[in-house]
Amino acid sequence: MPTHSKQQAPVSDRRAIIIDTDPGQDDAVAILLALASPELDVLGITAVAGNVPLALTELNTRKICELAGRPDAKVFAGASEPIARKLVTAEHVHGKTGLDGPTLPEPTMPLQDQHAVDFIVETVLDRDAGEVTLCALGPLTNVAQALEKEPAIAERLAEIVLMGGGFFEGGNITPAAEFNIYVDPEAAKIVFNSGVKLTVMPLDVTHKALTSRDRVEAFRSPGTRPGIATAELLDFFERYDEAKYGTNGGPLHDPNVIVWLLEPEIYSGRQINVEIETDSPLTRGMTVADWWRVTDRAENCFFVRDLDDQRFFDILTQRIARL
Ligand code: BDR
Ligand code: CA
């Protein structure tokens, strides 16, 4: 009887995803994980302005695809500015390039001509309803613009899984707001109100996915280029949050979105209502999470709060070692 090893899952068994991203060291690790995972069919990767401007996020995305040995991956550039505001970037966290740490060669794979928003719309319309999952690792500008441009995609998407927000942990760019939501709160509002099935990885869970010296060395130890580069990315990335939070290691935010697709059972959370603050200058971008269900506002997302962090790092190290 034929058996399918995990390495050779037939195309039909694979989950079709689009990754929307602003690399960013933690975005890079998420992309490497997705490209290393035979259960996932990465239809395309769309870049958005966020951690650094768009010209760098699309370049960084191509660098990471080549690092993964996947120059055939399709990379699209999207929004260079949030919907209604000036772009805020995070070079203080990610370095000038957005990917400070390893020295990665200039990519030779092309950037696709199509705009990221058009790629998202066209792909979701072309595929069967319920087939495509959107994985959002940066500000939600591209995702929101796709939903605005073609509202019919809301019903056709399987789900959106996103890294963003924070409630019990507060914010990381202001006391109230997490970076991805803060940069484009109008976009976040559109996504949270879209009716699409939504899973949210807020700081409340990503701050529990902490690197440590052993965990970083485990990426390096197979001696592969992607493994060594991952360790170098994390060596750089940790320093900011270690100083800020006084921890021994930094939170690895974005890979949670991909690990959720692979092993959701290592996470726990609640189906709740989350509203996005867009008006107040003090709390712009806050994710007001009705964790205790004290309102009758309709549930609009699964808000994750806990994970098995050791299993999270085991999955990441095992998968990235395969590249
Ligand atoms: C999020 O902001 C970015 O700096 C990271 O890449 C992550 O997506 C964490 O707040
Ligand atoms: Ca990101």
PDB file of N, CA, C and O in Angstrom, residues 245-288:
ATOM      1  N   TYR A 245      13.085  44.081  28.182  1.00  0.00           N
ATOM      2  CA  TYR A 245      12.287  43.306  29.148  1.00  0.00           C
ATOM      3  C   TYR A 245      13.126  42.672  30.260  1.00  0.00           C
ATOM      4  O   TYR A 245      12.581  42.065  31.171  1.00  0.00           O
ATOM      5  N   GLY A 246      14.461  42.752  30.113  1.00  0.00           N
ATOM      6  CA  GLY A 246      15.310  42.108  31.112  1.00  0.00           C
ATOM      7  C   GLY A 246      15.217  40.597  31.067  1.00  0.00           C
ATOM      8  O   GLY A 246      15.370  39.919  32.083  1.00  0.00           O
ATOM      9  N   THR A 247      14.939  40.062  29.891  1.00  0.00           N
ATOM     10  CA  THR A 247      14.823  38.604  29.761  1.00  0.00           C
ATOM     11  C   THR A 247      16.113  38.038  29.175  1.00  0.00           C
ATOM     12  O   THR A 247      16.943  38.747  28.655  1.00  0.00           O
ATOM     13  N   ASN A 248      16.208  36.728  29.245  1.00  0.00           N
ATOM     14  CA  ASN A 248      17.344  36.019  28.682  1.00  0.00           C
ATOM     15  C   ASN A 248      16.944  35.455  27.338  1.00  0.00           C
ATOM     16  O   ASN A 248      16.736  34.268  27.190  1.00  0.00           O
ATOM     17  N   GLY A 249      16.776  36.291  26.357  1.00  0.00           N
ATOM     18  CA  GLY A 249      16.271  35.809  25.065  1.00  0.00           C
ATOM     19  C   GLY A 249      15.169  36.729  24.604  1.00  0.00           C
ATOM     20  O   GLY A 249      14.669  37.558  25.385  1.00  0.00           O
ATOM     21  N   GLY A 250      14.806  36.632  23.326  1.00  0.00           N
ATOM     22  CA  GLY A 250      13.790  37.519  22.773  1.00  0.00           C
ATOM     23  C   GLY A 250      12.584  36.731  22.284  1.00  0.00           C
ATOM     24  O   GLY A 250      12.694  35.546  21.960  1.00  0.00           O
ATOM     25  N   PRO A 251      11.426  37.381  22.222  1.00  0.00           N
ATOM     26  CA  PRO A 251      10.223  36.695  21.745  1.00  0.00           C
ATOM     27  C   PRO A 251      10.237  36.531  20.228  1.00  0.00           C
ATOM     28  O   PRO A 251      10.524  37.482  19.504  1.00  0.00           O
ATOM     29  N   LEU A 252       9.919  35.341  19.805  1.00  0.00           N
ATOM     30  CA  LEU A 252       9.901  35.034  18.368  1.00  0.00           C
ATOM     31  C   LEU A 252       8.437  35.092  17.916  1.00  0.00           C
ATOM     32  O   LEU A 252       7.726  34.098  17.977  1.00  0.00           O
ATOM     33  N   HIS A 253       8.026  36.271  17.446  1.00  0.00           N
ATOM     34  CA  HIS A 253       6.601  36.521  17.205  1.00  0.00           C
ATOM     35  C   HIS A 253       6.034  35.748  16.008  1.00  0.00           C
ATOM     36  O   HIS A 253       5.136  34.913  16.130  1.00  0.00           O
ATOM     37  N   ASP A 254       6.474  36.113  14.804  1.00  0.00           N
ATOM     38  CA  ASP A 254       5.767  35.706  13.588  1.00  0.00           C
ATOM     39  C   ASP A 254       5.728  34.196  13.306  1.00  0.00           C
ATOM     40  O   ASP A 254       4.744  33.722  12.717  1.00  0.00           O
ATOM     41  N   PRO A 255       6.760  33.424  13.683  1.00  0.00           N
ATOM     42  CA  PRO A 255       6.671  31.986  13.394  1.00  0.00           C
ATOM     43  C   PRO A 255       5.468  31.309  14.053  1.00  0.00           C
ATOM     44  O   PRO A 255       5.049  30.227  13.624  1.00  0.00           O
ATOM     45  N   ASN A 256       4.869  31.960  15.070  1.00  0.00           N
ATOM     46  CA  ASN A 256       3.679  31.362  15.693  1.00  0.00           C
ATOM     47  C   ASN A 256       2.542  31.174  14.688  1.00  0.00           C
ATOM     48  O   ASN A 256       1.749  30.245  14.810  1.00  0.00           O
ATOM     49  N   VAL A 257       2.474  32.074  13.721  1.00  0.00           N
ATOM     50  CA  VAL A 257       1.406  31.970  12.711  1.00  0.00           C
ATOM     51  C   VAL A 257       1.547  30.672  11.918  1.00  0.00           C
ATOM     52  O   VAL A 257       0.565  29.972  11.653  1.00  0.00           O
ATOM     53  N   ILE A 258       2.775  30.324  11.587  1.00  0.00           N
ATOM     54  CA  ILE A 258       3.001  29.130  10.773  1.00  0.00           C
ATOM     55  C   ILE A 258       2.910  27.867  11.644  1.00  0.00           C
ATOM     56  O   ILE A 258       2.330  26.862  11.235  1.00  0.00           O
ATOM     57  N   VAL A 259       3.453  27.940  12.853  1.00  0.00           N
ATOM     58  CA  VAL A 259       3.377  26.762  13.739  1.00  0.00           C
ATOM     59  C   VAL A 259       1.910  26.447  14.046  1.00  0.00           C
ATOM     60  O   VAL A 259       1.518  25.278  14.121  1.00  0.00           O
ATOM     61  N   TRP A 260       1.095  27.473  14.156  1.00  0.00           N
ATOM     62  CA  TRP A 260      -0.355  27.269  14.378  1.00  0.00           C
ATOM     63  C   TRP A 260      -0.961  26.390  13.282  1.00  0.00           C
ATOM     64  O   TRP A 260      -1.812  25.537  13.541  1.00  0.00           O
ATOM     65  N   LEU A 261      -0.520  26.606  12.047  1.00  0.00           N
ATOM     66  CA  LEU A 261      -1.059  25.811  10.935  1.00  0.00           C
ATOM     67  C   LEU A 261      -0.608  24.358  11.041  1.00  0.00           C
ATOM     68  O   LEU A 261      -1.323  23.447  10.616  1.00  0.00           O
ATOM     69  N   LEU A 262       0.579  24.157  11.596  1.00  0.00           N
ATOM     70  CA  LEU A 262       1.156  22.808  11.644  1.00  0.00           C
ATOM     71  C   LEU A 262       0.670  22.030  12.864  1.00  0.00           C
ATOM     72  O   LEU A 262       0.347  20.854  12.761  1.00  0.00           O
ATOM     73  N   GLU A 263       0.662  22.699  14.030  1.00  0.00           N
ATOM     74  CA  GLU A 263       0.272  22.001  15.270  1.00  0.00           C
ATOM     75  C   GLU A 263      -0.561  22.920  16.163  1.00  0.00           C
ATOM     76  O   GLU A 263      -0.083  23.394  17.202  1.00  0.00           O
ATOM     77  N   PRO A 264      -1.818  23.162  15.774  1.00  0.00           N
ATOM     78  CA  PRO A 264      -2.646  24.077  16.581  1.00  0.00           C
ATOM     79  C   PRO A 264      -2.857  23.579  18.009  1.00  0.00           C
ATOM     80  O   PRO A 264      -3.131  24.375  18.910  1.00  0.00           O
ATOM     81  N   GLU A 265      -2.704  22.275  18.203  1.00  0.00           N
ATOM     82  CA  GLU A 265      -2.969  21.734  19.547  1.00  0.00           C
ATOM     83  C   GLU A 265      -1.964  22.203  20.598  1.00  0.00           C
ATOM     84  O   GLU A 265      -2.205  22.037  21.791  1.00  0.00           O
ATOM     85  N   ILE A 266      -0.860  22.816  20.182  1.00  0.00           N
ATOM     86  CA  ILE A 266       0.084  23.298  21.210  1.00  0.00           C
ATOM     87  C   ILE A 266      -0.309  24.705  21.713  1.00  0.00           C
ATOM     88  O   ILE A 266       0.370  25.270  22.539  1.00  0.00           O
ATOM     89  N   TYR A 267      -1.419  25.229  21.176  1.00  0.00           N
ATOM     90  CA  TYR A 267      -1.859  26.573  21.576  1.00  0.00           C
ATOM     91  C   TYR A 267      -3.190  26.507  22.317  1.00  0.00           C
ATOM     92  O   TYR A 267      -3.990  25.597  22.093  1.00  0.00           O
ATOM     93  N   SER A 268      -3.444  27.533  23.148  1.00  0.00           N
ATOM     94  CA  SER A 268      -4.789  27.683  23.708  1.00  0.00           C
ATOM     95  C   SER A 268      -5.173  29.157  23.719  1.00  0.00           C
ATOM     96  O   SER A 268      -4.312  30.040  23.770  1.00  0.00           O
ATOM     97  N   GLY A 269      -6.470  29.399  23.638  1.00  0.00           N
ATOM     98  CA  GLY A 269      -6.970  30.770  23.606  1.00  0.00           C
ATOM     99  C   GLY A 269      -8.476  30.753  23.720  1.00  0.00           C
ATOM    100  O   GLY A 269      -9.064  29.758  24.147  1.00  0.00           O
ATOM    101  N   ARG A 270      -9.081  31.862  23.336  1.00  0.00           N
ATOM    102  CA  ARG A 270     -10.546  31.974  23.435  1.00  0.00           C
ATOM    103  C   ARG A 270     -11.120  32.643  22.204  1.00  0.00           C
ATOM    104  O   ARG A 270     -10.516  33.569  21.655  1.00  0.00           O
ATOM    105  N   GLN A 271     -12.313  32.230  21.855  1.00  0.00           N
ATOM    106  CA  GLN A 271     -13.077  32.886  20.801  1.00  0.00           C
ATOM    107  C   GLN A 271     -13.740  34.108  21.442  1.00  0.00           C
ATOM    108  O   GLN A 271     -14.580  33.965  22.338  1.00  0.00           O
ATOM    109  N   ILE A 272     -13.309  35.289  21.028  1.00  0.00           N
ATOM    110  CA  ILE A 272     -13.802  36.513  21.690  1.00  0.00           C
ATOM    111  C   ILE A 272     -14.002  37.646  20.681  1.00  0.00           C
ATOM    112  O   ILE A 272     -13.689  37.497  19.503  1.00  0.00           O
ATOM    113  N   ASN A 273     -14.488  38.768  21.185  1.00  0.00           N
ATOM    114  CA  ASN A 273     -14.555  39.988  20.375  1.00  0.00           C
ATOM    115  C   ASN A 273     -13.287  40.824  20.616  1.00  0.00           C
ATOM    116  O   ASN A 273     -12.860  41.006  21.750  1.00  0.00           O
ATOM    117  N   VAL A 274     -12.722  41.306  19.534  1.00  0.00           N
ATOM    118  CA  VAL A 274     -11.616  42.256  19.620  1.00  0.00           C
ATOM    119  C   VAL A 274     -11.943  43.440  18.728  1.00  0.00           C
ATOM    120  O   VAL A 274     -12.298  43.270  17.558  1.00  0.00           O
ATOM    121  N   GLU A 275     -11.861  44.641  19.291  1.00  0.00           N
ATOM    122  CA  GLU A 275     -12.072  45.871  18.519  1.00  0.00           C
ATOM    123  C   GLU A 275     -10.753  46.640  18.451  1.00  0.00           C
ATOM    124  O   GLU A 275      -9.934  46.554  19.367  1.00  0.00           O
ATOM    125  N   ILE A 276     -10.595  47.384  17.366  1.00  0.00           N
ATOM    126  CA  ILE A 276      -9.358  48.130  17.150  1.00  0.00           C
ATOM    127  C   ILE A 276      -9.600  49.616  17.386  1.00  0.00           C
ATOM    128  O   ILE A 276     -10.523  50.193  16.799  1.00  0.00           O
ATOM    129  N   GLU A 277      -8.752  50.209  18.210  1.00  0.00           N
ATOM    130  CA  GLU A 277      -8.859  51.653  18.461  1.00  0.00           C
ATOM    131  C   GLU A 277      -8.168  52.421  17.330  1.00  0.00           C
ATOM    132  O   GLU A 277      -6.989  52.197  17.059  1.00  0.00           O
ATOM    133  N   THR A 278      -8.913  53.288  16.668  1.00  0.00           N
ATOM    134  CA  THR A 278      -8.310  54.076  15.590  1.00  0.00           C
ATOM    135  C   THR A 278      -8.316  55.580  15.888  1.00  0.00           C
ATOM    136  O   THR A 278      -7.625  56.334  15.225  1.00  0.00           O
ATOM    137  N   ASP A 279      -9.087  56.015  16.865  1.00  0.00           N
ATOM    138  CA  ASP A 279      -9.269  57.451  17.056  1.00  0.00           C
ATOM    139  C   ASP A 279      -8.346  58.080  18.097  1.00  0.00           C
ATOM    140  O   ASP A 279      -7.775  59.134  17.862  1.00  0.00           O
ATOM    141  N   SER A 280      -8.218  57.433  19.241  1.00  0.00           N
ATOM    142  CA  SER A 280      -7.488  58.065  20.342  1.00  0.00           C
ATOM    143  C   SER A 280      -5.994  58.167  20.058  1.00  0.00           C
ATOM    144  O   SER A 280      -5.343  57.164  19.759  1.00  0.00           O
ATOM    145  N   PRO A 281      -5.434  59.379  20.172  1.00  0.00           N
ATOM    146  CA  PRO A 281      -3.974  59.502  19.991  1.00  0.00           C
ATOM    147  C   PRO A 281      -3.213  58.715  21.060  1.00  0.00           C
ATOM    148  O   PRO A 281      -2.111  58.251  20.827  1.00  0.00           O
ATOM    149  N   LEU A 282      -3.823  58.553  22.224  1.00  0.00           N
ATOM    150  CA  LEU A 282      -3.142  57.859  23.320  1.00  0.00           C
ATOM    151  C   LEU A 282      -3.105  56.346  23.106  1.00  0.00           C
ATOM    152  O   LEU A 282      -2.103  55.683  23.390  1.00  0.00           O
ATOM    153  N   THR A 283      -4.181  55.790  22.595  1.00  0.00           N
ATOM    154  CA  THR A 283      -4.269  54.329  22.524  1.00  0.00           C
ATOM    155  C   THR A 283      -4.447  53.828  21.085  1.00  0.00           C
ATOM    156  O   THR A 283      -4.870  52.696  20.869  1.00  0.00           O
ATOM    157  N   ARG A 284      -4.084  54.643  20.109  1.00  0.00           N
ATOM    158  CA  ARG A 284      -4.158  54.238  18.700  1.00  0.00           C
ATOM    159  C   ARG A 284      -3.582  52.826  18.514  1.00  0.00           C
ATOM    160  O   ARG A 284      -2.493  52.526  18.985  1.00  0.00           O
ATOM    161  N   GLY A 285      -4.331  51.983  17.826  1.00  0.00           N
ATOM    162  CA  GLY A 285      -3.835  50.642  17.508  1.00  0.00           C
ATOM    163  C   GLY A 285      -4.023  49.634  18.623  1.00  0.00           C
ATOM    164  O   GLY A 285      -3.595  48.483  18.508  1.00  0.00           O
ATOM    165  N   MET A 286      -4.691  50.025  19.694  1.00  0.00           N
ATOM    166  CA  MET A 286      -4.924  49.070  20.786  1.00  0.00           C
ATOM    167  C   MET A 286      -5.911  47.999  20.340  1.00  0.00           C
ATOM    168  O   MET A 286      -6.887  48.298  19.644  1.00  0.00           O
ATOM    169  N   THR A 287      -5.642  46.771  20.722  1.00  0.00           N
ATOM    170  CA  THR A 287      -6.604  45.689  20.459  1.00  0.00           C
ATOM    171  C   THR A 287      -7.403  45.497  21.748  1.00  0.00           C
ATOM    172  O   THR A 287      -6.905  44.930  22.717  1.00  0.00           O
ATOM    173  N   VAL A 288      -8.616  45.994  21.739  1.00  0.00           N
ATOM    174  CA  VAL A 288      -9.459  45.935  22.936  1.00  0.00           C
ATOM    175  C   VAL A 288     -10.150  44.574  22.935  1.00  0.00           C
ATOM    176  O   VAL A 288     -11.113  44.338  22.202  1.00  0.00           O
TER     177      VAL A 288
END
